GROMACS .gro file of N, CA, C and O in nm:
model
  404
    1MET      N    1   0.092  -0.091   0.027
    1MET     CA    2   0.004   0.015   0.033
    1MET      C    3   0.067   0.144  -0.016
    1MET      O    4   0.158   0.156   0.089
    2GLY      N    5   0.065   0.197  -0.111
    2GLY     CA    6   0.166   0.299  -0.153
    2GLY      C    7   0.110   0.443   0.004
    2GLY      O    8  -0.004   0.391   0.060
    3LEU      N    9   0.199   0.501  -0.017
    3LEU     CA   10   0.160   0.646   0.095
    3LEU      C   11  -0.006   0.713   0.079
    3LEU      O   12  -0.081   0.699   0.137
    4LEU      N   13  -0.013   0.777  -0.082
    4LEU     CA   14  -0.159   0.790  -0.068
    4LEU      C   15  -0.268   0.714  -0.090
    4LEU      O   16  -0.378   0.732  -0.054
    5ASP      N   17  -0.240   0.564  -0.111
    5ASP     CA   18  -0.321   0.473  -0.055
    5ASP      C   19  -0.392   0.482   0.130
    5ASP      O   20  -0.454   0.492   0.108
    6PHE      N   21  -0.278   0.484   0.178
    6PHE     CA   22  -0.268   0.508   0.245
    6PHE      C   23  -0.350   0.627   0.403
    6PHE      O   24  -0.461   0.628   0.413
    7LEU      N   25  -0.309   0.745   0.275
    7LEU     CA   26  -0.347   0.870   0.343
    7LEU      C   27  -0.550   0.905   0.304
    7LEU      O   28  -0.611   0.962   0.325
    8PHE      N   29  -0.537   0.878   0.154
    8PHE     CA   30  -0.647   0.861   0.072
    8PHE      C   31  -0.776   0.755   0.054
    8PHE      O   32  -0.856   0.772   0.021
    9GLY      N   33  -0.687   0.634   0.060
    9GLY     CA   34  -0.750   0.509   0.046
    9GLY      C   35  -0.763   0.490  -0.108
    9GLY      O   36  -0.709   0.583  -0.194
   10ASN      N   37  -0.788   0.360  -0.181
   10ASN     CA   38  -0.787   0.369  -0.298
   10ASN      C   39  -0.946   0.362  -0.317
   10ASN      O   40  -1.010   0.320  -0.339
   11LYS      N   41  -0.906   0.474  -0.428
   11LYS     CA   42  -1.060   0.557  -0.505
   11LYS      C   43  -1.073   0.454  -0.601
   11LYS      O   44  -1.256   0.444  -0.594
   12ALA      N   45  -1.063   0.365  -0.647
   12ALA     CA   46  -1.102   0.264  -0.769
   12ALA      C   47  -1.097   0.162  -0.704
   12ALA      O   48  -1.250   0.153  -0.761
   13LYS      N   49  -1.089   0.104  -0.606
   13LYS     CA   50  -1.148  -0.002  -0.532
   13LYS      C   51  -1.307   0.075  -0.457
   13LYS      O   52  -1.416   0.002  -0.502
   14LYS      N   53  -1.287   0.202  -0.418
   14LYS     CA   54  -1.450   0.277  -0.359
   14LYS      C   55  -1.498   0.255  -0.492
   14LYS      O   56  -1.671   0.207  -0.492
   15ILE      N   57  -1.465   0.281  -0.580
   15ILE     CA   58  -1.559   0.345  -0.707
   15ILE      C   59  -1.661   0.219  -0.753
   15ILE      O   60  -1.739   0.186  -0.765
   16GLU      N   61  -1.524   0.082  -0.713
   16GLU     CA   62  -1.576  -0.022  -0.826
   16GLU      C   63  -1.682  -0.043  -0.729
   16GLU      O   64  -1.756  -0.153  -0.786
   17ASP      N   65  -1.665  -0.080  -0.581
   17ASP     CA   66  -1.726  -0.117  -0.464
   17ASP      C   67  -1.859  -0.047  -0.509
   17ASP      O   68  -2.004  -0.129  -0.492
   18PHE      N   69  -1.895   0.071  -0.527
   18PHE     CA   70  -1.997   0.185  -0.494
   18PHE      C   71  -2.085   0.127  -0.623
   18PHE      O   72  -2.184   0.097  -0.648
   19LYS      N   73  -2.016   0.160  -0.758
   19LYS     CA   74  -2.089   0.134  -0.878
   19LYS      C   75  -2.165  -0.035  -0.875
   19LYS      O   76  -2.248  -0.054  -0.938
   20SER      N   77  -2.116  -0.156  -0.808
   20SER     CA   78  -2.146  -0.285  -0.859
   20SER      C   79  -2.240  -0.230  -0.741
   20SER      O   80  -2.372  -0.372  -0.752
   21ARG      N   81  -2.305  -0.198  -0.691
   21ARG     CA   82  -2.413  -0.170  -0.596
   21ARG      C   83  -2.511  -0.039  -0.612
   21ARG      O   84  -2.593  -0.001  -0.556
   22GLY      N   85  -2.481  -0.024  -0.747
   22GLY     CA   86  -2.558   0.076  -0.783
   22GLY      C   87  -2.584   0.226  -0.810
   22GLY      O   88  -2.681   0.227  -0.793
   23ALA      N   89  -2.416   0.251  -0.751
   23ALA     CA   90  -2.417   0.399  -0.718
   23ALA      C   91  -2.501   0.501  -0.826
   23ALA      O   92  -2.474   0.440  -0.957
   24ILE      N   93  -2.538   0.609  -0.801
   24ILE     CA   94  -2.637   0.718  -0.881
   24ILE      C   95  -2.498   0.833  -0.864
   24ILE      O   96  -2.412   0.866  -0.794
   25ILE      N   97  -2.469   0.871  -0.981
   25ILE     CA   98  -2.353   0.947  -0.983
   25ILE      C   99  -2.403   1.120  -0.999
   25ILE      O  100  -2.503   1.115  -1.089
   26ILE      N  101  -2.383   1.215  -0.886
   26ILE     CA  102  -2.417   1.307  -0.881
   26ILE      C  103  -2.330   1.460  -0.929
   26ILE      O  104  -2.210   1.453  -0.899
   27ASP      N  105  -2.401   1.505  -1.050
   27ASP     CA  106  -2.286   1.572  -1.074
   27ASP      C  107  -2.347   1.717  -1.014
   27ASP      O  108  -2.429   1.782  -1.064
   28VAL      N  109  -2.238   1.765  -0.942
   28VAL     CA  110  -2.282   1.901  -0.855
   28VAL      C  111  -2.250   2.102  -0.941
   28VAL      O  112  -2.235   2.148  -0.895
   29ARG      N  113  -2.207   2.025  -1.081
   29ARG     CA  114  -2.167   2.189  -1.126
   29ARG      C  115  -2.303   2.246  -1.157
   29ARG      O  116  -2.408   2.184  -1.128
   30SER      N  117  -2.242   2.354  -1.209
   30SER     CA  118  -2.397   2.431  -1.247
   30SER      C  119  -2.436   2.378  -1.401
   30SER      O  120  -2.376   2.313  -1.475
   31LYS      N  121  -2.565   2.415  -1.422
   31LYS     CA  122  -2.636   2.369  -1.549
   31LYS      C  123  -2.574   2.395  -1.632
   31LYS      O  124  -2.525   2.285  -1.744
   32GLY      N  125  -2.493   2.470  -1.675
   32GLY     CA  126  -2.377   2.527  -1.738
   32GLY      C  127  -2.289   2.488  -1.806
   32GLY      O  128  -2.298   2.416  -1.924
   33GLU      N  129  -2.231   2.449  -1.678
   33GLU     CA  130  -2.087   2.370  -1.735
   33GLU      C  131  -2.131   2.190  -1.720
   33GLU      O  132  -2.073   2.148  -1.789
   34TYR      N  133  -2.246   2.164  -1.673
   34TYR     CA  134  -2.280   2.048  -1.682
   34TYR      C  135  -2.309   2.012  -1.847
   34TYR      O  136  -2.313   1.901  -1.913
   35ASP      N  137  -2.404   2.104  -1.888
   35ASP     CA  138  -2.429   2.090  -2.020
   35ASP      C  139  -2.331   2.070  -2.159
   35ASP      O  140  -2.365   2.078  -2.233
   36GLY      N  141  -2.213   2.127  -2.084
   36GLY     CA  142  -2.104   2.147  -2.169
   36GLY      C  143  -2.018   2.057  -2.184
   36GLY      O  144  -1.911   2.010  -2.260
   37GLY      N  145  -2.058   1.947  -2.134
   37GLY     CA  146  -1.996   1.766  -2.074
   37GLY      C  147  -2.018   1.712  -2.010
   37GLY      O  148  -1.978   1.778  -1.924
   38ALA      N  149  -2.086   1.561  -1.961
   38ALA     CA  150  -2.112   1.549  -1.853
   38ALA      C  151  -2.065   1.362  -1.833
   38ALA      O  152  -2.087   1.289  -1.963
   39ILE      N  153  -2.062   1.301  -1.748
   39ILE     CA  154  -2.083   1.185  -1.796
   39ILE      C  155  -2.233   1.130  -1.804
   39ILE      O  156  -2.298   1.141  -1.706
   40PRO      N  157  -2.247   1.027  -1.918
   40PRO     CA  158  -2.360   0.984  -1.934
   40PRO      C  159  -2.424   0.954  -1.833
   40PRO      O  160  -2.388   0.827  -1.744
   41GLY      N  161  -2.586   0.929  -1.817
   41GLY     CA  162  -2.661   0.895  -1.693
   41GLY      C  163  -2.593   0.946  -1.539
   41GLY      O  164  -2.705   0.889  -1.474
   42SER      N  165  -2.526   1.049  -1.553
   42SER     CA  166  -2.543   1.114  -1.422
   42SER      C  167  -2.635   1.219  -1.374
   42SER      O  168  -2.706   1.280  -1.512
   43LYS      N  169  -2.661   1.272  -1.297
   43LYS     CA  170  -2.784   1.400  -1.242
   43LYS      C  171  -2.709   1.505  -1.174
   43LYS      O  172  -2.625   1.456  -1.139
   44ASN      N  173  -2.787   1.629  -1.253
   44ASN     CA  174  -2.673   1.731  -1.253
   44ASN      C  175  -2.759   1.795  -1.146
   44ASN      O  176  -2.872   1.828  -1.129
   45ILE      N  177  -2.739   1.831  -1.001
   45ILE     CA  178  -2.757   1.907  -0.941
   45ILE      C  179  -2.676   1.957  -0.848
   45ILE      O  180  -2.592   1.962  -0.751
   46PRO      N  181  -2.661   2.109  -0.899
   46PRO     CA  182  -2.578   2.183  -0.819
   46PRO      C  183  -2.550   2.198  -0.655
   46PRO      O  184  -2.678   2.140  -0.600
   47LEU      N  185  -2.444   2.266  -0.628
   47LEU     CA  186  -2.359   2.172  -0.476
   47LEU      C  187  -2.532   2.314  -0.400
   47LEU      O  188  -2.509   2.198  -0.278
   48GLN      N  189  -2.550   2.439  -0.483
   48GLN     CA  190  -2.634   2.479  -0.381
   48GLN      C  191  -2.765   2.406  -0.365
   48GLN      O  192  -2.821   2.483  -0.290
   49SER      N  193  -2.809   2.313  -0.474
   49SER     CA  194  -2.947   2.229  -0.449
   49SER      C  195  -2.949   2.103  -0.335
   49SER      O  196  -3.063   2.057  -0.312
   50ILE      N  197  -2.852   2.035  -0.351
   50ILE     CA  198  -2.807   1.936  -0.248
   50ILE      C  199  -2.894   1.909  -0.125
   50ILE      O  200  -2.956   1.890  -0.120
   51SER      N  201  -2.907   2.025  -0.089
   51SER     CA  202  -2.941   2.022   0.093
   51SER      C  203  -3.112   1.988   0.027
   51SER      O  204  -3.191   1.962   0.134
   52SER      N  205  -3.186   2.090  -0.076
   52SER     CA  206  -3.294   2.107  -0.066
   52SER      C  207  -3.380   1.960  -0.151
   52SER      O  208  -3.495   1.910  -0.170
   53LYS      N  209  -3.199   1.858  -0.189
   53LYS     CA  210  -3.290   1.779  -0.250
   53LYS      C  211  -3.268   1.645  -0.157
   53LYS      O  212  -3.277   1.547  -0.245
   54MET      N  213  -3.235   1.667  -0.087
   54MET     CA  214  -3.176   1.555   0.056
   54MET      C  215  -3.320   1.460   0.009
   54MET      O  216  -3.276   1.318   0.016
   55ASN      N  217  -3.431   1.485   0.022
   55ASN     CA  218  -3.534   1.393   0.043
   55ASN      C  219  -3.567   1.281  -0.060
   55ASN      O  220  -3.535   1.185  -0.063
   56ASP      N  221  -3.548   1.407  -0.200
   56ASP     CA  222  -3.519   1.257  -0.313
   56ASP      C  223  -3.406   1.176  -0.338
   56ASP      O  224  -3.434   1.044  -0.356
   57ILE      N  225  -3.240   1.242  -0.304
   57ILE     CA  226  -3.169   1.098  -0.258
   57ILE      C  227  -3.188   1.069  -0.190
   57ILE      O  228  -3.201   0.943  -0.234
   58LYS      N  229  -3.241   1.030  -0.086
   58LYS     CA  230  -3.268   0.950   0.018
   58LYS      C  231  -3.347   0.827   0.001
   58LYS      O  232  -3.328   0.700  -0.034
   59LYS      N  233  -3.480   0.884  -0.100
   59LYS     CA  234  -3.542   0.763  -0.160
   59LYS      C  235  -3.503   0.688  -0.253
   59LYS      O  236  -3.603   0.578  -0.302
   60TRP      N  237  -3.373   0.733  -0.340
   60TRP     CA  238  -3.330   0.634  -0.435
   60TRP      C  239  -3.188   0.510  -0.392
   60TRP      O  240  -3.237   0.438  -0.415
   61ASN      N  241  -3.179   0.548  -0.195
   61ASN     CA  242  -3.137   0.422  -0.135
   61ASN      C  243  -3.079   0.373  -0.210
   61ASN      O  244  -3.016   0.256  -0.217
   62LYS      N  245  -2.933   0.435  -0.299
   62LYS     CA  246  -2.838   0.381  -0.373
   62LYS      C  247  -2.719   0.488  -0.321
   62LYS      O  248  -2.744   0.595  -0.284
   63PRO      N  249  -2.572   0.389  -0.271
   63PRO     CA  250  -2.470   0.485  -0.277
   63PRO      C  251  -2.479   0.646  -0.351
   63PRO      O  252  -2.484   0.607  -0.513
   64ILE      N  253  -2.406   0.682  -0.364
   64ILE     CA  254  -2.379   0.853  -0.406
   64ILE      C  255  -2.252   0.829  -0.434
   64ILE      O  256  -2.161   0.856  -0.337
   65ILE      N  257  -2.198   0.864  -0.574
   65ILE     CA  258  -2.106   0.907  -0.628
   65ILE      C  259  -2.076   1.060  -0.651
   65ILE      O  260  -2.146   1.132  -0.765
   66THR      N  261  -2.015   1.192  -0.622
   66THR     CA  262  -2.025   1.321  -0.620
   66THR      C  263  -1.900   1.356  -0.730
   66THR      O  264  -1.803   1.304  -0.711
   67CYS      N  265  -1.907   1.431  -0.814
   67CYS     CA  266  -1.866   1.492  -0.899
   67CYS      C  267  -1.870   1.638  -0.954
   67CYS      O  268  -1.957   1.688  -0.940
   68CYS      N  269  -1.716   1.701  -0.986
   68CYS     CA  270  -1.761   1.828  -1.019
   68CYS      C  271  -1.681   1.860  -1.160
   68CYS      O  272  -1.611   1.773  -1.207
   69ALA      N  273  -1.591   2.008  -1.147
   69ALA     CA  274  -1.465   2.031  -1.240
   69ALA      C  275  -1.379   1.971  -1.164
   69ALA      O  276  -1.307   1.927  -1.234
   70SER      N  277  -1.366   1.998  -1.073
   70SER     CA  278  -1.210   2.011  -0.998
   70SER      C  279  -1.192   1.854  -0.867
   70SER      O  280  -1.100   1.808  -0.843
   71GLY      N  281  -1.328   1.891  -0.803
   71GLY     CA  282  -1.320   1.740  -0.675
   71GLY      C  283  -1.342   1.884  -0.552
   71GLY      O  284  -1.411   1.804  -0.483
   72MET      N  285  -1.342   2.015  -0.579
   72MET     CA  286  -1.386   2.083  -0.456
   72MET      C  287  -1.548   2.048  -0.441
   72MET      O  288  -1.580   2.036  -0.280
   73ARG      N  289  -1.602   2.086  -0.478
   73ARG     CA  290  -1.719   2.104  -0.482
   73ARG      C  291  -1.833   1.991  -0.466
   73ARG      O  292  -1.892   1.965  -0.352
   74SER      N  293  -1.742   1.854  -0.525
   74SER     CA  294  -1.787   1.734  -0.516
   74SER      C  295  -1.783   1.649  -0.367
   74SER      O  296  -1.812   1.617  -0.328
   75ALA      N  297  -1.668   1.698  -0.307
   75ALA     CA  298  -1.615   1.689  -0.187
   75ALA      C  299  -1.702   1.739  -0.103
   75ALA      O  300  -1.763   1.726   0.041
   76SER      N  301  -1.748   1.900  -0.084
   76SER     CA  302  -1.875   1.948  -0.008
   76SER      C  303  -1.963   1.842  -0.057
   76SER      O  304  -1.999   1.874   0.120
   77ALA      N  305  -2.013   1.800  -0.109
   77ALA     CA  306  -2.157   1.746  -0.162
   77ALA      C  307  -2.127   1.649  -0.104
   77ALA      O  308  -2.237   1.589  -0.070
   78ALA      N  309  -2.036   1.575  -0.119
   78ALA     CA  310  -2.055   1.430  -0.049
   78ALA      C  311  -2.053   1.452   0.125
   78ALA      O  312  -2.115   1.321   0.183
   79GLY      N  313  -1.978   1.527   0.187
   79GLY     CA  314  -1.970   1.602   0.330
   79GLY      C  315  -2.123   1.603   0.332
   79GLY      O  316  -2.181   1.533   0.448
   80ILE      N  317  -2.190   1.677   0.322
   80ILE     CA  318  -2.334   1.717   0.255
   80ILE      C  319  -2.432   1.565   0.305
   80ILE      O  320  -2.529   1.577   0.420
   81LEU      N  321  -2.411   1.532   0.193
   81LEU     CA  322  -2.448   1.338   0.188
   81LEU      C  323  -2.485   1.321   0.314
   81LEU      O  324  -2.550   1.254   0.377
   82LYS      N  325  -2.325   1.291   0.323
   82LYS     CA  326  -2.267   1.204   0.454
   82LYS      C  327  -2.346   1.215   0.592
   82LYS      O  328  -2.369   1.141   0.662
   83SER      N  329  -2.264   1.404   0.586
   83SER     CA  330  -2.403   1.426   0.705
   83SER      C  331  -2.567   1.412   0.764
   83SER      O  332  -2.593   1.440   0.839
   84ASN      N  333  -2.627   1.379   0.620
   84ASN     CA  334  -2.790   1.338   0.597
   84ASN      C  335  -2.780   1.185   0.611
   84ASN      O  336  -2.881   1.206   0.612
   85GLY      N  337  -2.678   1.120   0.656
   85GLY     CA  338  -2.702   0.963   0.644
   85GLY      C  339  -2.683   0.924   0.479
   85GLY      O  340  -2.753   0.775   0.492
   86VAL      N  341  -2.670   0.959   0.384
   86VAL     CA  342  -2.599   0.898   0.261
   86VAL      C  343  -2.535   0.873   0.245
   86VAL      O  344  -2.424   0.889   0.296
   87GLU      N  345  -2.466   0.734   0.241
   87GLU     CA  346  -2.383   0.662   0.186
   87GLU      C  347  -2.299   0.774   0.041
   87GLU      O  348  -2.392   0.753  -0.053
   88ALA      N  349  -2.201   0.831   0.070
   88ALA     CA  350  -2.158   0.900  -0.061
   88ALA      C  351  -1.973   0.878  -0.062
   88ALA      O  352  -1.927   0.903   0.045
   89MET      N  353  -1.937   0.925  -0.175
   89MET     CA  354  -1.801   0.933  -0.170
   89MET      C  355  -1.732   1.036  -0.286
   89MET      O  356  -1.870   1.089  -0.362
   90ASN      N  357  -1.658   1.127  -0.274
   90ASN     CA  358  -1.596   1.209  -0.351
   90ASN      C  359  -1.551   1.122  -0.470
   90ASN      O  360  -1.471   1.110  -0.447
   91GLY      N  361  -1.622   1.127  -0.589
   91GLY     CA  362  -1.548   1.089  -0.695
   91GLY      C  363  -1.405   1.202  -0.794
   91GLY      O  364  -1.367   1.145  -0.884
   92GLY      N  365  -1.430   1.333  -0.736
   92GLY     CA  366  -1.323   1.454  -0.810
   92GLY      C  367  -1.370   1.514  -0.934
   92GLY      O  368  -1.503   1.508  -0.934
   93GLY      N  369  -1.317   1.526  -1.017
   93GLY     CA  370  -1.321   1.531  -1.099
   93GLY      C  371  -1.425   1.532  -1.222
   93GLY      O  372  -1.364   1.387  -1.244
   94TRP      N  373  -1.499   1.567  -1.305
   94TRP     CA  374  -1.590   1.442  -1.419
   94TRP      C  375  -1.551   1.411  -1.507
   94TRP      O  376  -1.556   1.263  -1.542
   95PHE      N  377  -1.439   1.395  -1.537
   95PHE     CA  378  -1.372   1.394  -1.665
   95PHE      C  379  -1.257   1.278  -1.575
   95PHE      O  380  -1.247   1.183  -1.688
   96SER      N  381  -1.170   1.327  -1.505
   96SER     CA  382  -1.126   1.206  -1.447
   96SER      C  383  -1.185   1.112  -1.406
   96SER      O  384  -1.146   0.942  -1.422
   97LEU      N  385  -1.325   1.153  -1.334
   97LEU     CA  386  -1.405   1.002  -1.308
   97LEU      C  387  -1.475   0.942  -1.398
   97LEU      O  388  -1.456   0.834  -1.407
   98SER      N  389  -1.480   0.957  -1.493
   98SER     CA  390  -1.548   0.903  -1.622
   98SER      C  391  -1.467   0.813  -1.670
   98SER      O  392  -1.475   0.688  -1.735
   99LYS      N  393  -1.329   0.813  -1.687
   99LYS     CA  394  -1.248   0.726  -1.720
   99LYS      C  395  -1.206   0.594  -1.608
   99LYS      O  396  -1.133   0.521  -1.658
  100LYS      N  397  -1.262   0.632  -1.471
  100LYS     CA  398  -1.226   0.513  -1.414
  100LYS      C  399  -1.357   0.450  -1.423
  100LYS      O  400  -1.368   0.370  -1.315
  101LEU      N  401  -1.495   0.493  -1.470
  101LEU     CA  402  -1.575   0.387  -1.488
  101LEU      C  403  -1.596   0.297  -1.542
  101LEU      O  404  -1.526   0.290  -1.663
   0.00000   0.00000   0.00000
């Protein structure tokens, strides 16, 4: 196990685990950013709307992988989801995440 794996966990293994359980990808960028390119099948819920959509997200009863442009907003979104009892992980930037899926 390398130092980065130790510090940050093995993201690829976690993504595979989430995918195997039917994870839903939430892209937290703005609609304009999302419309410019996104992971097929992902849902666009901008970061500022995550809290107001929490009841809908909980009804899905699936693990959530968040993504954005660089990973900053998706980290915030994953934190909000986790604090509300939703199993979530930060997938980072949408483009690099798309290569791992």
